[in-house]
Amino acid sequence: MISFDEIGQDWGGGHDGNLIGEFRMIEALFSQSVSQDSHRPFTCAAAARPFLHCLDLASHTSAAADDLVKADASRLFGQPDACGGDGAIGDGMLNVFDQVFLLKYMMGGFEGLLPSDPSAISTNLTSRAATHLRCDSSESYYDYAQAYEGDACVGEEIGISRPGRRRLEEAPVSSTPPSKALLVRSQQLTAKDAETRIGGAWHLFAISGIHISLQLRLSDIDWPEAHPREASLSDELYPWDGKPPADKADKVHLRFAHHCEYEGVCGGGCSAIVPVLASGALLVEETLVYTQIDRSSRHAPCGADFYLWVPSTPPPSASSA
């Protein structure tokens, strides 16, 4: 764990009685990693300050990743495969599961599983041997994430000799989705406003199942020139008619539809979809990431699809007579 040194005005290892520092540090490093398409913000930070390895708390294979009710306290931290070591390890990257793990804990999501005093928690995690050694790697964020799907111990032989393990560049790219029972269907709907002559396309990302926390790679997004490569979630109705946004169609829009909305049976009972990146955006570069938070006991997580409006190149302005 980490704590803030009031005298030195800097972060260091140790307990300070709360997890605010850990949450902010994960938020910052994860956001930087997504924006830079690289794990170096975290791996280099861990190389410079080894105590930051402790931020690698969970993976999508952790018992707490999606189902806190049935979570096994002995499997809350790290990944199931110890990769031949003496203790549990993390997945070697910061992602939504590390961040949401702390968020859920601070909101009481682990009541009865973990002590209410964070200083009394023992993760029993050991540092993943190769994490800080990847500081000089040219791997992209999803190069490593995909290699990890094929081998949860990928890269570990760089730091520890473990026969039979492959190096990152030798590992196969796996199509295994980064969340259980996850299937994503992509569809593009082109549209144009007759009056403004502004055209573009709605990109539908239909996601199967219900996921409390989700991180997806949406590749090949044709971001408009001079537009920030990110999008915040709008509460406006999903484009059921396929038409361009009625307002600011020359801008990027991101909307959602709960699965129950298609049948008109939601009744306001769905949890809130909440961004986790520091910018407040739900989509940054290639990464769509969020978690769902229950606003009251009457709410529960719901399945959701996402609609991304990407405007085409603006039409040339009409010439004056």
PDB file of C-alpha atoms in Angstrom:
ATOM      1  CA  MET A   1       0.000   0.000   0.000  1.00  0.00           C
ATOM      2  CA  ILE A   2       1.043   3.626  -0.323  1.00  0.00           C
ATOM      3  CA  SER A   3       0.837   6.698   1.861  1.00  0.00           C
ATOM      4  CA  PHE A   4       1.434  10.417   1.485  1.00  0.00           C
ATOM      5  CA  ASP A   5       4.424  11.962   3.258  1.00  0.00           C
ATOM      6  CA  GLU A   6       3.280  15.379   4.495  1.00  0.00           C
ATOM      7  CA  ILE A   7       6.839  16.477   5.215  1.00  0.00           C
ATOM      8  CA  GLY A   8       8.342  15.413   1.901  1.00  0.00           C
ATOM      9  CA  GLN A   9       5.121  16.118   0.010  1.00  0.00           C
ATOM     10  CA  ASP A  10       5.472  12.848  -1.863  1.00  0.00           C
ATOM     11  CA  TRP A  11       4.079   9.326  -2.028  1.00  0.00           C
ATOM     12  CA  GLY A  12       5.811   6.419  -0.327  1.00  0.00           C
ATOM     13  CA  GLY A  13       5.153   2.866   0.815  1.00  0.00           C
ATOM     14  CA  GLY A  14       3.086   2.153   3.922  1.00  0.00           C
ATOM     15  CA  HIS A  15      -0.411   2.517   5.342  1.00  0.00           C
ATOM     16  CA  ASP A  16      -2.152   5.843   6.015  1.00  0.00           C
ATOM     17  CA  GLY A  17      -5.554   4.466   7.092  1.00  0.00           C
ATOM     18  CA  ASN A  18      -7.393   4.974   3.789  1.00  0.00           C
ATOM     19  CA  LEU A  19      -7.176   4.006   0.116  1.00  0.00           C
ATOM     20  CA  ILE A  20      -7.632   7.428  -1.493  1.00  0.00           C
ATOM     21  CA  GLY A  21      -3.973   7.637  -2.507  1.00  0.00           C
ATOM     22  CA  GLU A  22      -4.019   4.166  -4.043  1.00  0.00           C
ATOM     23  CA  PHE A  23      -7.206   4.950  -5.957  1.00  0.00           C
ATOM     24  CA  ARG A  24      -5.886   8.240  -7.332  1.00  0.00           C
ATOM     25  CA  MET A  25      -2.578   6.656  -8.304  1.00  0.00           C
ATOM     26  CA  ILE A  26      -4.280   3.808 -10.178  1.00  0.00           C
ATOM     27  CA  GLU A  27      -6.642   6.273 -11.841  1.00  0.00           C
ATOM     28  CA  ALA A  28      -3.742   8.449 -13.021  1.00  0.00           C
ATOM     29  CA  LEU A  29      -1.471   5.636 -14.232  1.00  0.00           C
ATOM     30  CA  PHE A  30      -4.297   3.691 -15.880  1.00  0.00           C
ATOM     31  CA  SER A  31      -5.551   6.825 -17.668  1.00  0.00           C
ATOM     32  CA  GLN A  32      -2.035   7.612 -18.896  1.00  0.00           C
ATOM     33  CA  SER A  33      -1.581   4.039 -20.111  1.00  0.00           C
ATOM     34  CA  VAL A  34      -4.803   4.151 -22.130  1.00  0.00           C
ATOM     35  CA  SER A  35      -4.023   7.577 -23.625  1.00  0.00           C
ATOM     36  CA  GLN A  36      -0.459   6.583 -24.545  1.00  0.00           C
ATOM     37  CA  ASP A  37      -1.357   3.044 -25.706  1.00  0.00           C
ATOM     38  CA  SER A  38       1.413   1.730 -23.479  1.00  0.00           C
ATOM     39  CA  HIS A  39       1.924   0.103 -20.075  1.00  0.00           C
ATOM     40  CA  ARG A  40       5.046   2.198 -19.504  1.00  0.00           C
ATOM     41  CA  PRO A  41       3.371   4.737 -17.176  1.00  0.00           C
ATOM     42  CA  PHE A  42       2.870   1.864 -14.712  1.00  0.00           C
ATOM     43  CA  THR A  43       5.871  -0.359 -15.471  1.00  0.00           C
ATOM     44  CA  CYS A  44       8.314   2.565 -15.364  1.00  0.00           C
ATOM     45  CA  ALA A  45       6.717   3.910 -12.190  1.00  0.00           C
ATOM     46  CA  ALA A  46       7.152   0.464 -10.605  1.00  0.00           C
ATOM     47  CA  ALA A  47      10.770   0.377 -11.787  1.00  0.00           C
ATOM     48  CA  ALA A  48      11.475   3.754 -10.172  1.00  0.00           C
ATOM     49  CA  ARG A  49       9.432   3.043  -7.027  1.00  0.00           C
ATOM     50  CA  PRO A  50       9.064  -0.701  -6.368  1.00  0.00           C
ATOM     51  CA  PHE A  51       6.313  -0.205  -3.775  1.00  0.00           C
ATOM     52  CA  LEU A  52       3.977   0.735  -6.670  1.00  0.00           C
ATOM     53  CA  HIS A  53       3.841  -2.941  -7.660  1.00  0.00           C
ATOM     54  CA  CYS A  54       1.177  -3.161  -4.959  1.00  0.00           C
ATOM     55  CA  LEU A  55      -1.287  -1.316  -7.224  1.00  0.00           C
ATOM     56  CA  ASP A  56      -1.576  -4.430  -9.417  1.00  0.00           C
ATOM     57  CA  LEU A  57      -4.315  -5.912  -7.260  1.00  0.00           C
ATOM     58  CA  ALA A  58      -6.585  -7.887  -9.536  1.00  0.00           C
ATOM     59  CA  SER A  59      -7.277  -9.282 -12.982  1.00  0.00           C
ATOM     60  CA  HIS A  60     -10.412 -10.178 -14.893  1.00  0.00           C
ATOM     61  CA  THR A  61      -9.909 -13.726 -13.590  1.00  0.00           C
ATOM     62  CA  SER A  62     -10.059 -12.602  -9.958  1.00  0.00           C
ATOM     63  CA  ALA A  63     -13.071 -13.809  -8.004  1.00  0.00           C
ATOM     64  CA  ALA A  64     -14.087 -10.185  -7.412  1.00  0.00           C
ATOM     65  CA  ALA A  65     -13.967  -9.125 -11.067  1.00  0.00           C
ATOM     66  CA  ASP A  66     -17.696  -9.356 -11.737  1.00  0.00           C
ATOM     67  CA  ASP A  67     -19.518 -11.003  -8.860  1.00  0.00           C
ATOM     68  CA  LEU A  68     -18.885  -9.594  -5.407  1.00  0.00           C
ATOM     69  CA  VAL A  69     -21.698 -11.575  -3.796  1.00  0.00           C
ATOM     70  CA  LYS A  70     -20.172 -14.974  -4.546  1.00  0.00           C
ATOM     71  CA  ALA A  71     -16.553 -13.832  -4.284  1.00  0.00           C
ATOM     72  CA  ASP A  72     -14.201 -16.142  -2.438  1.00  0.00           C
ATOM     73  CA  ALA A  73     -12.056 -14.164   0.030  1.00  0.00           C
ATOM     74  CA  SER A  74      -9.102 -16.433  -0.694  1.00  0.00           C
ATOM     75  CA  ARG A  75      -9.191 -15.496  -4.397  1.00  0.00           C
ATOM     76  CA  LEU A  76      -9.959 -11.799  -4.302  1.00  0.00           C
ATOM     77  CA  PHE A  77      -6.444 -10.666  -5.145  1.00  0.00           C
ATOM     78  CA  GLY A  78      -4.280 -11.365  -8.157  1.00  0.00           C
ATOM     79  CA  GLN A  79      -4.761 -14.160 -10.682  1.00  0.00           C
ATOM     80  CA  PRO A  80      -5.301 -17.896 -10.064  1.00  0.00           C
ATOM     81  CA  ASP A  81      -1.983 -18.909 -11.696  1.00  0.00           C
ATOM     82  CA  ALA A  82       1.047 -18.181  -9.490  1.00  0.00           C
ATOM     83  CA  CYS A  83       3.328 -18.869 -12.506  1.00  0.00           C
ATOM     84  CA  GLY A  84       5.588 -21.186 -10.509  1.00  0.00           C
ATOM     85  CA  GLY A  85       6.255 -18.667  -7.764  1.00  0.00           C
ATOM     86  CA  ASP A  86       5.643 -18.886  -4.042  1.00  0.00           C
ATOM     87  CA  GLY A  87       2.685 -16.481  -3.882  1.00  0.00           C
ATOM     88  CA  ALA A  88      -0.161 -14.972  -5.869  1.00  0.00           C
ATOM     89  CA  ILE A  89       0.672 -12.261  -8.409  1.00  0.00           C
ATOM     90  CA  GLY A  90      -1.228  -9.641 -10.376  1.00  0.00           C
ATOM     91  CA  ASP A  91      -1.622  -9.534 -14.155  1.00  0.00           C
ATOM     92  CA  GLY A  92       1.219  -7.097 -14.816  1.00  0.00           C
ATOM     93  CA  MET A  93      -0.974  -4.181 -15.899  1.00  0.00           C
ATOM     94  CA  LEU A  94      -3.347  -1.602 -14.523  1.00  0.00           C
ATOM     95  CA  ASN A  95      -6.883  -1.849 -15.819  1.00  0.00           C
ATOM     96  CA  VAL A  96     -10.475  -1.311 -14.793  1.00  0.00           C
ATOM     97  CA  PHE A  97     -10.421  -4.307 -12.444  1.00  0.00           C
ATOM     98  CA  ASP A  98      -7.679  -2.835 -10.237  1.00  0.00           C
ATOM     99  CA  GLN A  99      -9.467   0.499 -10.033  1.00  0.00           C
ATOM    100  CA  VAL A 100     -12.938  -0.897  -9.434  1.00  0.00           C
ATOM    101  CA  PHE A 101     -11.587  -3.286  -6.810  1.00  0.00           C
ATOM    102  CA  LEU A 102     -10.684  -0.288  -4.625  1.00  0.00           C
ATOM    103  CA  LEU A 103     -13.866   1.576  -5.516  1.00  0.00           C
ATOM    104  CA  LYS A 104     -16.045  -1.362  -4.477  1.00  0.00           C
ATOM    105  CA  TYR A 105     -14.101  -1.792  -1.254  1.00  0.00           C
ATOM    106  CA  MET A 106     -14.491   1.888  -0.342  1.00  0.00           C
ATOM    107  CA  MET A 107     -18.248   1.589  -1.016  1.00  0.00           C
ATOM    108  CA  GLY A 108     -18.599  -1.438   1.267  1.00  0.00           C
ATOM    109  CA  GLY A 109     -18.739  -4.029  -1.500  1.00  0.00           C
ATOM    110  CA  PHE A 110     -16.534  -6.499   0.386  1.00  0.00           C
ATOM    111  CA  GLU A 111     -18.374  -6.407   3.703  1.00  0.00           C
ATOM    112  CA  GLY A 112     -17.891  -9.736   5.449  1.00  0.00           C
ATOM    113  CA  LEU A 113     -15.017 -10.663   3.132  1.00  0.00           C
ATOM    114  CA  LEU A 114     -12.376  -8.087   4.031  1.00  0.00           C
ATOM    115  CA  PRO A 115     -11.692  -6.029   7.195  1.00  0.00           C
ATOM    116  CA  SER A 116     -13.255  -2.580   7.261  1.00  0.00           C
ATOM    117  CA  ASP A 117      -9.854  -1.149   8.247  1.00  0.00           C
ATOM    118  CA  PRO A 118      -7.695  -1.140   5.075  1.00  0.00           C
ATOM    119  CA  SER A 119      -4.505  -1.266   7.145  1.00  0.00           C
ATOM    120  CA  ALA A 120      -5.629  -4.690   8.415  1.00  0.00           C
ATOM    121  CA  ILE A 121      -5.844  -6.167   4.909  1.00  0.00           C
ATOM    122  CA  SER A 122      -3.135  -8.527   3.740  1.00  0.00           C
ATOM    123  CA  THR A 123      -3.227  -9.187   0.002  1.00  0.00           C
ATOM    124  CA  ASN A 124      -0.531 -11.904   0.176  1.00  0.00           C
ATOM    125  CA  LEU A 125       0.554 -10.781  -3.285  1.00  0.00           C
ATOM    126  CA  THR A 126       4.140 -10.881  -4.481  1.00  0.00           C
ATOM    127  CA  SER A 127       5.428  -8.511  -7.119  1.00  0.00           C
ATOM    128  CA  ARG A 128       5.172  -9.848 -10.651  1.00  0.00           C
ATOM    129  CA  ALA A 129       8.822 -10.363 -11.538  1.00  0.00           C
ATOM    130  CA  ALA A 130       8.781  -8.918 -15.049  1.00  0.00           C
ATOM    131  CA  THR A 131       6.537  -5.873 -14.573  1.00  0.00           C
ATOM    132  CA  HIS A 132       9.248  -3.282 -13.894  1.00  0.00           C
ATOM    133  CA  LEU A 133      11.533  -4.899 -16.505  1.00  0.00           C
ATOM    134  CA  ARG A 134       8.994  -4.003 -19.198  1.00  0.00           C
ATOM    135  CA  CYS A 135       9.686  -0.300 -18.706  1.00  0.00           C
ATOM    136  CA  ASP A 136      11.837  -0.288 -21.864  1.00  0.00           C
ATOM    137  CA  SER A 137       9.443  -2.448 -23.880  1.00  0.00           C
ATOM    138  CA  SER A 138       7.879  -1.165 -27.098  1.00  0.00           C
ATOM    139  CA  GLU A 139       4.748  -3.242 -26.520  1.00  0.00           C
ATOM    140  CA  SER A 140       1.428  -1.478 -26.990  1.00  0.00           C
ATOM    141  CA  TYR A 141      -1.221  -1.617 -24.287  1.00  0.00           C
ATOM    142  CA  TYR A 142      -3.183  -4.319 -26.097  1.00  0.00           C
ATOM    143  CA  ASP A 143      -0.108  -6.217 -27.338  1.00  0.00           C
ATOM    144  CA  TYR A 144       0.483  -7.228 -23.754  1.00  0.00           C
ATOM    145  CA  ALA A 145      -3.205  -7.602 -22.896  1.00  0.00           C
ATOM    146  CA  GLN A 146      -3.763 -10.011 -25.785  1.00  0.00           C
ATOM    147  CA  ALA A 147      -0.604 -11.975 -25.024  1.00  0.00           C
ATOM    148  CA  TYR A 148      -1.760 -12.251 -21.414  1.00  0.00           C
ATOM    149  CA  GLU A 149      -5.014 -13.828 -22.594  1.00  0.00           C
ATOM    150  CA  GLY A 150      -2.983 -16.585 -24.259  1.00  0.00           C
ATOM    151  CA  ASP A 151      -0.662 -17.120 -21.282  1.00  0.00           C
ATOM    152  CA  ALA A 152      -1.314 -15.604 -17.856  1.00  0.00           C
ATOM    153  CA  CYS A 153       2.407 -15.956 -17.117  1.00  0.00           C
ATOM    154  CA  VAL A 154       3.603 -14.212 -20.271  1.00  0.00           C
ATOM    155  CA  GLY A 155       6.900 -12.384 -19.831  1.00  0.00           C
ATOM    156  CA  GLU A 156       7.631 -13.840 -16.415  1.00  0.00           C
ATOM    157  CA  GLU A 157      10.663 -15.765 -17.648  1.00  0.00           C
ATOM    158  CA  ILE A 158      12.283 -12.354 -18.229  1.00  0.00           C
ATOM    159  CA  GLY A 159      12.550 -11.919 -14.483  1.00  0.00           C
ATOM    160  CA  ILE A 160      12.514 -15.526 -13.240  1.00  0.00           C
ATOM    161  CA  SER A 161      13.678 -18.669 -14.984  1.00  0.00           C
ATOM    162  CA  ARG A 162      10.581 -20.828 -15.436  1.00  0.00           C
ATOM    163  CA  PRO A 163      10.874 -23.596 -18.043  1.00  0.00           C
ATOM    164  CA  GLY A 164       8.203 -23.776 -20.695  1.00  0.00           C
ATOM    165  CA  ARG A 165       7.100 -20.131 -20.526  1.00  0.00           C
ATOM    166  CA  ARG A 166       7.142 -18.089 -23.705  1.00  0.00           C
ATOM    167  CA  ARG A 167       8.369 -14.562 -24.162  1.00  0.00           C
ATOM    168  CA  LEU A 168       5.868 -11.851 -25.069  1.00  0.00           C
ATOM    169  CA  GLU A 169       6.905 -11.704 -28.723  1.00  0.00           C
ATOM    170  CA  GLU A 170       6.486 -15.506 -29.017  1.00  0.00           C
ATOM    171  CA  ALA A 171       3.087 -15.714 -27.349  1.00  0.00           C
ATOM    172  CA  PRO A 172       0.035 -16.310 -29.532  1.00  0.00           C
ATOM    173  CA  VAL A 173      -2.624 -13.642 -29.864  1.00  0.00           C
ATOM    174  CA  SER A 174      -5.756 -15.031 -28.263  1.00  0.00           C
ATOM    175  CA  SER A 175      -9.332 -14.210 -29.150  1.00  0.00           C
ATOM    176  CA  THR A 176     -10.470 -15.038 -25.628  1.00  0.00           C
ATOM    177  CA  PRO A 177     -12.637 -12.083 -24.484  1.00  0.00           C
ATOM    178  CA  PRO A 178     -11.447 -10.166 -21.383  1.00  0.00           C
ATOM    179  CA  SER A 179     -14.634 -10.894 -19.456  1.00  0.00           C
ATOM    180  CA  LYS A 180     -16.677 -14.028 -18.996  1.00  0.00           C
ATOM    181  CA  ALA A 181     -19.517 -14.679 -21.457  1.00  0.00           C
ATOM    182  CA  LEU A 182     -18.656 -11.537 -23.438  1.00  0.00           C
ATOM    183  CA  LEU A 183     -19.540 -11.276 -27.100  1.00  0.00           C
ATOM    184  CA  VAL A 184     -19.403  -7.997 -29.010  1.00  0.00           C
ATOM    185  CA  ARG A 185     -21.147  -7.379 -32.325  1.00  0.00           C
ATOM    186  CA  SER A 186     -20.184  -4.281 -34.297  1.00  0.00           C
ATOM    187  CA  GLN A 187     -22.445  -2.625 -36.865  1.00  0.00           C
ATOM    188  CA  GLN A 188     -22.155   0.641 -38.789  1.00  0.00           C
ATOM    189  CA  LEU A 189     -25.139   2.786 -39.805  1.00  0.00           C
ATOM    190  CA  THR A 190     -24.452   5.725 -42.140  1.00  0.00           C
ATOM    191  CA  ALA A 191     -26.636   8.803 -41.976  1.00  0.00           C
ATOM    192  CA  LYS A 192     -26.834  12.351 -43.326  1.00  0.00           C
ATOM    193  CA  ASP A 193     -28.845  15.413 -42.356  1.00  0.00           C
ATOM    194  CA  ALA A 194     -30.585  16.854 -45.417  1.00  0.00           C
ATOM    195  CA  GLU A 195     -30.570  20.426 -44.098  1.00  0.00           C
ATOM    196  CA  THR A 196     -27.066  20.744 -42.642  1.00  0.00           C
ATOM    197  CA  ARG A 197     -25.507  18.291 -45.126  1.00  0.00           C
ATOM    198  CA  ILE A 198     -23.526  16.880 -42.200  1.00  0.00           C
ATOM    199  CA  GLY A 199     -23.045  13.139 -42.524  1.00  0.00           C
ATOM    200  CA  GLY A 200     -21.386  10.435 -40.537  1.00  0.00           C
ATOM    201  CA  ALA A 201     -21.959   7.013 -39.103  1.00  0.00           C
ATOM    202  CA  TRP A 202     -23.408   5.468 -35.993  1.00  0.00           C
ATOM    203  CA  HIS A 203     -21.233   2.599 -34.775  1.00  0.00           C
ATOM    204  CA  LEU A 204     -23.215   0.115 -32.705  1.00  0.00           C
ATOM    205  CA  PHE A 205     -21.322  -2.039 -30.233  1.00  0.00           C
ATOM    206  CA  ALA A 206     -23.776  -4.689 -29.057  1.00  0.00           C
ATOM    207  CA  ILE A 207     -22.459  -6.369 -25.906  1.00  0.00           C
ATOM    208  CA  SER A 208     -23.890  -9.636 -24.642  1.00  0.00           C
ATOM    209  CA  GLY A 209     -24.650 -10.289 -21.004  1.00  0.00           C
ATOM    210  CA  ILE A 210     -24.433  -8.114 -17.913  1.00  0.00           C
ATOM    211  CA  HIS A 211     -21.035  -6.865 -16.780  1.00  0.00           C
ATOM    212  CA  ILE A 212     -20.477  -4.831 -13.625  1.00  0.00           C
ATOM    213  CA  SER A 213     -17.152  -3.579 -14.978  1.00  0.00           C
ATOM    214  CA  LEU A 214     -15.984  -3.695 -18.563  1.00  0.00           C
ATOM    215  CA  GLN A 215     -12.945  -2.678 -20.607  1.00  0.00           C
ATOM    216  CA  LEU A 216     -13.133  -3.094 -24.382  1.00  0.00           C
ATOM    217  CA  ARG A 217     -10.795  -2.343 -27.246  1.00  0.00           C
ATOM    218  CA  LEU A 218     -12.628  -0.599 -30.089  1.00  0.00           C
ATOM    219  CA  SER A 219     -10.130  -0.492 -32.924  1.00  0.00           C
ATOM    220  CA  ASP A 220     -10.221   1.333 -36.274  1.00  0.00           C
ATOM    221  CA  ILE A 221     -12.239   4.307 -35.054  1.00  0.00           C
ATOM    222  CA  ASP A 222     -11.904   6.994 -37.736  1.00  0.00           C
ATOM    223  CA  TRP A 223     -11.632   9.956 -35.380  1.00  0.00           C
ATOM    224  CA  PRO A 224     -12.368  13.319 -37.063  1.00  0.00           C
ATOM    225  CA  GLU A 225      -9.410  15.627 -37.548  1.00  0.00           C
ATOM    226  CA  ALA A 226      -8.862  18.190 -34.790  1.00  0.00           C
ATOM    227  CA  HIS A 227     -11.280  16.340 -32.494  1.00  0.00           C
ATOM    228  CA  PRO A 228     -10.039  14.971 -29.147  1.00  0.00           C
ATOM    229  CA  ARG A 229      -9.731  11.200 -29.420  1.00  0.00           C
ATOM    230  CA  GLU A 230     -12.210  10.615 -26.634  1.00  0.00           C
ATOM    231  CA  ALA A 231     -15.930  10.730 -25.924  1.00  0.00           C
ATOM    232  CA  SER A 232     -18.018  11.172 -22.796  1.00  0.00           C
ATOM    233  CA  LEU A 233     -21.277   9.307 -22.306  1.00  0.00           C
ATOM    234  CA  SER A 234     -24.484  11.185 -23.086  1.00  0.00           C
ATOM    235  CA  ASP A 235     -27.866  10.588 -21.449  1.00  0.00           C
ATOM    236  CA  GLU A 236     -29.657  11.312 -24.727  1.00  0.00           C
ATOM    237  CA  LEU A 237     -31.815   8.564 -26.216  1.00  0.00           C
ATOM    238  CA  TYR A 238     -30.026   6.008 -28.342  1.00  0.00           C
ATOM    239  CA  PRO A 239     -30.505   6.546 -32.117  1.00  0.00           C
ATOM    240  CA  TRP A 240     -33.410   4.165 -32.611  1.00  0.00           C
ATOM    241  CA  ASP A 241     -34.242   5.877 -35.946  1.00  0.00           C
ATOM    242  CA  GLY A 242     -30.654   5.880 -37.259  1.00  0.00           C
ATOM    243  CA  LYS A 243     -30.697   9.641 -37.800  1.00  0.00           C
ATOM    244  CA  PRO A 244     -27.724  11.946 -37.028  1.00  0.00           C
ATOM    245  CA  PRO A 245     -27.730  13.763 -33.681  1.00  0.00           C
ATOM    246  CA  ALA A 246     -30.219  16.627 -33.751  1.00  0.00           C
ATOM    247  CA  ASP A 247     -27.644  18.938 -32.170  1.00  0.00           C
ATOM    248  CA  LYS A 248     -23.908  19.264 -32.890  1.00  0.00           C
ATOM    249  CA  ALA A 249     -23.833  16.515 -35.498  1.00  0.00           C
ATOM    250  CA  ASP A 250     -20.331  17.663 -36.428  1.00  0.00           C
ATOM    251  CA  LYS A 251     -19.097  16.393 -33.042  1.00  0.00           C
ATOM    252  CA  VAL A 252     -18.522  12.891 -31.698  1.00  0.00           C
ATOM    253  CA  HIS A 253     -21.382  11.484 -29.611  1.00  0.00           C
ATOM    254  CA  LEU A 254     -21.480   8.412 -27.382  1.00  0.00           C
ATOM    255  CA  ARG A 255     -24.842   7.070 -26.217  1.00  0.00           C
ATOM    256  CA  PHE A 256     -26.064   3.845 -24.651  1.00  0.00           C
ATOM    257  CA  ALA A 257     -29.138   1.670 -24.510  1.00  0.00           C
ATOM    258  CA  HIS A 258     -29.866  -0.777 -21.733  1.00  0.00           C
ATOM    259  CA  HIS A 259     -31.022  -4.075 -23.180  1.00  0.00           C
ATOM    260  CA  CYS A 260     -34.293  -3.726 -21.316  1.00  0.00           C
ATOM    261  CA  GLU A 261     -34.954  -0.405 -23.093  1.00  0.00           C
ATOM    262  CA  TYR A 262     -35.515  -2.228 -26.377  1.00  0.00           C
ATOM    263  CA  GLU A 263     -38.511  -3.953 -24.805  1.00  0.00           C
ATOM    264  CA  GLY A 264     -39.556  -1.005 -22.645  1.00  0.00           C
ATOM    265  CA  VAL A 265     -39.269  -2.895 -19.370  1.00  0.00           C
ATOM    266  CA  CYS A 266     -36.431  -1.097 -17.553  1.00  0.00           C
ATOM    267  CA  GLY A 267     -38.587   0.874 -15.148  1.00  0.00           C
ATOM    268  CA  GLY A 268     -35.617   2.956 -13.948  1.00  0.00           C
ATOM    269  CA  GLY A 269     -34.074   0.015 -12.116  1.00  0.00           C
ATOM    270  CA  CYS A 270     -30.642  -0.056 -13.768  1.00  0.00           C
ATOM    271  CA  SER A 271     -27.395   0.888 -12.047  1.00  0.00           C
ATOM    272  CA  ALA A 272     -25.566   3.998 -13.206  1.00  0.00           C
ATOM    273  CA  ILE A 273     -22.871   3.579 -15.880  1.00  0.00           C
ATOM    274  CA  VAL A 274     -19.869   5.441 -14.459  1.00  0.00           C
ATOM    275  CA  PRO A 275     -16.568   6.425 -16.147  1.00  0.00           C
ATOM    276  CA  VAL A 276     -13.356   5.462 -14.362  1.00  0.00           C
ATOM    277  CA  LEU A 277     -10.722   7.399 -16.329  1.00  0.00           C
ATOM    278  CA  ALA A 278      -9.332  10.652 -14.940  1.00  0.00           C
ATOM    279  CA  SER A 279     -10.738  12.713 -17.832  1.00  0.00           C
ATOM    280  CA  GLY A 280     -14.285  11.540 -17.138  1.00  0.00           C
ATOM    281  CA  ALA A 281     -14.532  10.146 -20.680  1.00  0.00           C
ATOM    282  CA  LEU A 282     -15.931   6.671 -21.278  1.00  0.00           C
ATOM    283  CA  LEU A 283     -14.017   6.196 -24.532  1.00  0.00           C
ATOM    284  CA  VAL A 284     -10.374   7.247 -24.958  1.00  0.00           C
ATOM    285  CA  GLU A 285      -8.346   6.293 -28.037  1.00  0.00           C
ATOM    286  CA  GLU A 286      -9.214   2.585 -28.468  1.00  0.00           C
ATOM    287  CA  THR A 287     -10.513   1.913 -24.974  1.00  0.00           C
ATOM    288  CA  LEU A 288     -14.140   1.892 -23.827  1.00  0.00           C
ATOM    289  CA  VAL A 289     -14.175   1.378 -20.067  1.00  0.00           C
ATOM    290  CA  TYR A 290     -16.736   1.777 -17.299  1.00  0.00           C
ATOM    291  CA  THR A 291     -18.227   0.328 -14.161  1.00  0.00           C
ATOM    292  CA  GLN A 292     -21.797   0.185 -12.888  1.00  0.00           C
ATOM    293  CA  ILE A 293     -22.723   1.568  -9.472  1.00  0.00           C
ATOM    294  CA  ASP A 294     -25.991   0.863  -7.680  1.00  0.00           C
ATOM    295  CA  ARG A 295     -27.668   4.148  -6.751  1.00  0.00           C
ATOM    296  CA  SER A 296     -29.911   2.417  -4.202  1.00  0.00           C
ATOM    297  CA  SER A 297     -31.069  -1.038  -3.180  1.00  0.00           C
ATOM    298  CA  ARG A 298     -33.700  -0.814  -5.923  1.00  0.00           C
ATOM    299  CA  HIS A 299     -31.074  -0.729  -8.667  1.00  0.00           C
ATOM    300  CA  ALA A 300     -29.081  -3.548 -10.234  1.00  0.00           C
ATOM    301  CA  PRO A 301     -26.544  -3.827 -13.087  1.00  0.00           C
ATOM    302  CA  CYS A 302     -28.069  -4.119 -16.554  1.00  0.00           C
ATOM    303  CA  GLY A 303     -26.714  -5.162 -19.923  1.00  0.00           C
ATOM    304  CA  ALA A 304     -26.005  -2.265 -22.271  1.00  0.00           C
ATOM    305  CA  ASP A 305     -25.069  -1.529 -25.880  1.00  0.00           C
ATOM    306  CA  PHE A 306     -23.182   1.571 -27.004  1.00  0.00           C
ATOM    307  CA  TYR A 307     -23.676   3.857 -30.000  1.00  0.00           C
ATOM    308  CA  LEU A 308     -20.816   6.029 -31.238  1.00  0.00           C
ATOM    309  CA  TRP A 309     -21.531   8.819 -33.729  1.00  0.00           C
ATOM    310  CA  VAL A 310     -18.501   9.768 -35.811  1.00  0.00           C
ATOM    311  CA  PRO A 311     -19.060  12.674 -38.226  1.00  0.00           C
ATOM    312  CA  SER A 312     -17.561  12.518 -41.680  1.00  0.00           C
ATOM    313  CA  THR A 313     -15.426  15.269 -43.198  1.00  0.00           C
ATOM    314  CA  PRO A 314     -17.500  18.487 -43.145  1.00  0.00           C
ATOM    315  CA  PRO A 315     -18.948  19.394 -46.548  1.00  0.00           C
ATOM    316  CA  PRO A 316     -17.420  22.403 -48.336  1.00  0.00           C
ATOM    317  CA  SER A 317     -19.180  25.652 -47.580  1.00  0.00           C
ATOM    318  CA  ALA A 318     -21.426  26.996 -50.342  1.00  0.00           C
ATOM    319  CA  SER A 319     -19.728  29.562 -52.545  1.00  0.00           C
ATOM    320  CA  SER A 320     -21.171  33.045 -52.551  1.00  0.00           C
ATOM    321  CA  ALA A 321     -22.894  34.320 -55.704  1.00  0.00           C
TER     322      ALA A 321
END
